[in-house]
């Protein structure tokens, strides 16, 4: 899986960075997407946090050294810097790592006016975000996402969190966290050059989720399928545009429902399409996207892709999504090179029990986000377990 042809070659320079504004009153911020945009980090900190004296970097240890050194040097020209390098994994998105981050901030005497910079994928962004939200009851953070998934999704919207270990040793995803909007998001496209094809594909899953959610007349479904079928020569510009459009879509949901409080349809909860299924299978040690167990566990995006398929099939079982739309969703997931069936999953009953542990479950009732059409996704309550069980069987090999 780590070799293949999914990651497009990204060689040409981008013409200009793109900006997306997230309007949240006093918590508003901008997302900057482009090449060489990390070189503006020092300026951004001077402008956004003029009273800061120190900047604490929390860095994913797979981010290429040159990018890290460049970012630290830019900021080092205007502020005192310190950095903590961490290995990103779901088990390490933990209370222990949160404590490591908090102790690091305390050891460097980071103050309320200072700034934390998260430089990494969704795991580092969520973890550093929670550290920033809780250290001294909250310090500002700038999110610098370095994976496709974190650029189009995790870095925008202020959700932070860690996983908790349950009594049986499995992980309860994102079970502790907070909302802490960043001061800014700086998405450096050069960071994508070092992603393995598998990691790149994992990011495509959230892009497909957004395309399924976006209104049919938005053109996002077509832009996504164009990108997936495009020739390498055109992928680069399409990718920058695709990321911008995805950030815009996510920002729209965040602006409408910052803390995921709107009941029913229209709220931020719709962004969880595929996630209750996905979270239930994401951290299982023996589930691999290929026949090779060495590729286990699933990546977040791979689990979300399988979760979207299970959601589409549940909707089909319930008679609310037509077969043609199910086929389109399956086809786009296959086109992205994401898994559609995997070995080693526990029984549907066991997966259902894990889904009931998901934090989106209320009062023992199974609520899921289901597609009713491409461009029409809704929250459904009081779900038939038989429909879910039968849908789960379709993602099993
Ligand atoms: N807060 C939110 O709104 C939100 C939304 C979606 C997902 N998430 C969370 O995001 C996490 C998944 O994020 P992810 O897919 O970015 O994965 P990740 O953070 O686990 O990163 C995946 C791997 O990529 C490596 N990596 C990071 N940047 C790299 C680079 N530039 N080059 C090479 N390797 C690099 C990491 O070290 C790690 O090994 C999950 O924990 C999920 O729950 C949060």
XYZ file of C-alpha atoms in Angstrom, residues 25-306:
282
model
C -17.536 36.886 15.635
C -14.700 37.388 18.131
C -13.385 33.890 17.323
C -13.180 34.494 13.548
C -10.074 33.457 11.677
C -8.643 32.849 8.245
C -7.405 29.683 6.605
C -4.502 30.221 4.231
C -3.803 27.476 1.682
C -0.810 27.465 -0.632
C 2.831 26.717 -1.253
C 5.498 28.401 0.845
C 2.800 29.867 3.081
C 4.570 28.636 6.224
C 7.114 31.364 5.559
C 4.423 33.836 6.670
C 4.068 32.222 10.109
C 6.292 34.766 11.881
C 4.375 37.676 10.355
C 1.062 36.038 11.173
C 2.061 35.689 14.831
C 3.199 39.316 15.019
C -0.116 40.440 13.562
C -2.452 38.078 15.424
C -0.686 37.858 18.792
C 1.214 41.141 19.130
C 1.704 40.708 22.885
C 3.185 37.217 22.617
C 6.807 36.663 23.509
C 7.179 32.925 23.023
C 5.885 30.390 20.534
C 5.667 26.707 21.465
C 5.697 24.290 18.540
C 4.124 20.843 18.937
C 5.382 18.901 15.949
C 4.570 15.571 14.316
C 7.879 13.759 13.932
C 7.076 12.709 10.355
C 6.869 16.255 9.032
C 9.897 16.754 6.774
C 12.817 18.316 8.658
C 13.262 21.129 6.124
C 9.667 22.328 6.607
C 10.020 22.192 10.369
C 13.355 24.021 10.351
C 11.974 26.676 7.980
C 8.917 27.335 10.148
C 10.938 27.530 13.352
C 13.483 29.854 11.734
C 10.731 32.216 10.480
C 9.170 32.431 13.908
C 12.562 32.479 15.645
C 13.307 35.754 13.854
C 10.487 37.469 15.771
C 9.811 35.388 18.924
C 11.503 32.995 21.333
C 10.643 29.435 20.268
C 10.603 25.995 21.850
C 9.519 22.728 20.291
C 8.191 19.332 21.271
C 8.364 16.489 18.722
C 5.830 13.677 19.064
C 5.070 10.442 17.247
C 1.461 10.498 16.037
C -0.704 7.436 16.572
C -4.237 6.898 17.872
C -2.978 5.177 21.082
C -0.675 8.173 21.611
C -3.587 10.619 21.268
C -3.938 10.058 24.974
C -4.111 11.591 28.423
C -0.419 10.742 28.814
C 0.502 12.741 25.694
C -1.734 15.594 26.819
C 0.210 15.685 30.071
C 3.495 15.671 28.106
C 2.283 18.689 26.111
C 1.060 20.568 29.185
C 4.298 19.926 31.070
C 6.272 21.073 28.029
C 4.304 24.352 27.940
C 4.790 24.843 31.671
C 8.511 24.004 31.508
C 8.975 26.725 28.897
C 6.913 29.188 30.916
C 4.421 29.756 28.132
C 2.037 32.523 29.197
C -1.563 33.367 28.329
C -0.552 35.799 25.554
C 1.896 33.340 23.957
C 1.075 31.051 21.070
C 1.078 27.289 20.470
C 1.674 26.101 16.912
C 0.496 22.613 15.934
C 2.535 21.362 12.983
C 1.292 17.944 11.945
C -1.694 15.837 10.971
C -5.059 15.540 12.687
C -3.667 13.705 15.686
C -1.150 16.413 16.558
C -3.733 19.110 15.764
C -6.345 17.544 18.077
C -3.837 16.890 20.863
C -2.046 20.253 20.705
C -5.465 21.898 20.372
C -6.650 20.342 23.622
C -3.368 21.250 25.332
C -3.817 24.866 24.166
C -7.466 24.846 25.259
C -6.635 23.699 28.775
C -3.168 25.105 29.552
C -3.681 28.089 31.874
C -7.380 27.784 30.927
C -6.616 28.516 27.303
C -3.830 29.925 25.152
C -4.046 30.743 21.430
C -3.142 28.137 18.834
C -2.285 28.299 15.153
C -3.018 25.084 13.294
C -0.547 24.148 10.550
C -1.948 20.944 9.058
C 0.470 18.666 7.184
C -1.786 15.866 5.908
C -4.519 16.091 3.305
C -7.088 15.009 5.879
C -6.094 17.645 8.392
C -6.065 20.367 5.707
C -9.580 19.664 4.473
C -11.114 18.788 7.806
C -9.387 18.435 11.197
C -7.565 21.783 11.369
C -10.716 23.832 10.730
C -13.534 24.219 13.222
C -11.909 24.145 16.630
C -12.670 20.574 17.701
C -9.839 19.242 19.827
C -9.589 15.980 21.693
C -7.932 12.802 22.834
C -8.975 9.157 22.976
C -9.680 7.332 26.228
C -8.838 3.708 26.911
C -11.891 1.659 27.875
C -11.778 -1.122 30.475
C -11.324 -3.784 27.781
C -8.272 -1.890 26.457
C -9.950 -0.600 23.288
C -9.883 3.100 22.467
C -12.875 5.387 22.782
C -12.245 7.916 20.043
C -12.177 11.625 20.864
C -13.976 10.974 24.141
C -12.404 13.940 25.945
C -12.000 17.281 24.273
C -13.155 20.827 23.869
C -13.950 23.456 21.303
C -11.007 25.803 20.895
C -10.954 27.771 17.664
C -7.493 28.534 16.271
C -6.124 32.033 15.682
C -5.395 30.986 12.106
C -4.900 27.902 9.966
C -1.918 27.784 7.621
C -2.078 24.855 5.206
C 1.319 24.400 3.579
C 0.781 22.396 0.400
C 4.467 21.436 0.236
C 3.818 19.218 3.281
C 1.724 16.938 1.071
C 4.768 15.983 -1.014
C 6.026 13.617 1.666
C 2.733 11.786 2.282
C 2.689 8.128 1.321
C 0.030 7.226 -1.258
C -1.888 5.471 1.515
C -1.940 8.592 3.704
C -2.965 10.700 0.755
C -5.863 8.346 -0.006
C -6.963 8.477 3.633
C -7.437 12.237 3.200
C -9.561 11.634 0.115
C -12.135 9.911 2.333
C -13.074 13.174 4.089
C -13.127 14.902 0.694
C -15.607 12.277 -0.545
C -17.631 12.793 2.640
C -17.812 16.536 1.922
C -18.737 15.875 -1.713
C -21.608 13.641 -0.551
C -22.831 16.351 1.824
C -22.492 19.325 -0.497
C -25.645 20.539 -2.253
C -25.949 18.975 -5.704
C -25.620 22.376 -7.426
C -22.326 23.162 -5.649
C -20.358 21.104 -8.176
C -18.209 19.583 -5.414
C -19.093 16.011 -6.371
C -18.031 16.708 -9.974
C -14.844 18.530 -8.880
C -13.959 15.533 -6.702
C -14.543 12.944 -9.404
C -12.657 15.151 -11.917
C -9.716 15.242 -9.555
C -9.812 11.476 -9.053
C -9.799 10.839 -12.787
C -7.482 13.671 -13.791
C -4.110 13.268 -15.429
C -1.047 14.083 -13.318
C -0.415 17.291 -15.270
C -3.666 18.849 -14.068
C -3.911 17.332 -10.595
C -1.847 19.936 -8.843
C -4.079 22.941 -9.537
C -7.200 20.834 -9.102
C -5.927 19.691 -5.718
C -5.364 23.244 -4.458
C -8.867 24.161 -5.627
C -10.336 20.995 -4.104
C -8.745 21.757 -0.723
C -10.040 25.334 -0.810
C -13.576 24.173 -1.642
C -13.473 21.557 1.127
C -12.322 24.117 3.693
C -15.118 26.433 2.532
C -17.698 23.673 2.947
C -16.450 22.723 6.404
C -16.298 26.392 7.434
C -19.940 26.792 6.381
C -21.049 24.062 8.795
C -18.848 25.438 11.580
C -20.219 28.963 11.155
C -23.786 27.641 11.187
C -23.303 25.479 14.278
C -19.976 26.138 15.986
C -20.492 23.758 18.920
C -22.568 21.086 17.192
C -25.706 22.009 19.069
C -28.290 22.270 16.292
C -30.684 19.376 16.501
C -31.479 17.364 13.388
C -30.470 18.338 9.906
C -28.418 21.345 8.874
C -26.046 21.250 11.829
C -22.403 20.399 12.169
C -23.308 16.847 13.227
C -23.857 16.042 9.537
C -20.083 16.192 9.113
C -20.015 12.961 11.103
C -21.271 10.993 8.090
C -19.528 7.601 8.272
C -17.884 8.428 11.603
C -19.966 6.423 14.093
C -19.356 3.312 11.970
C -15.764 4.379 11.347
C -14.871 5.067 14.983
C -16.154 1.605 15.931
C -13.653 -0.131 13.638
C -10.813 2.373 13.337
C -8.664 1.288 16.234
C -9.092 -2.499 15.981
C -5.622 -4.010 15.963
C -6.327 -6.797 13.458
C -8.256 -4.947 10.809
C -6.152 -4.152 7.776
C -7.184 -2.339 4.568
C -5.312 -5.058 2.624
C -4.745 -8.780 2.981
C -1.510 -7.972 4.795
C -1.912 -7.651 8.562
C 1.189 -5.481 8.621
C -1.046 -2.697 7.221
C -3.372 -2.870 10.282
C -4.940 -0.926 11.895
C -7.062 1.139 9.553
C -6.269 4.811 9.177
C -8.969 7.279 10.197
C -9.838 8.054 6.565
C -10.014 4.366 5.621
C -12.397 3.705 8.505
C -14.504 6.712 7.463
C -14.689 5.402 3.872
C -15.961 2.027 5.137
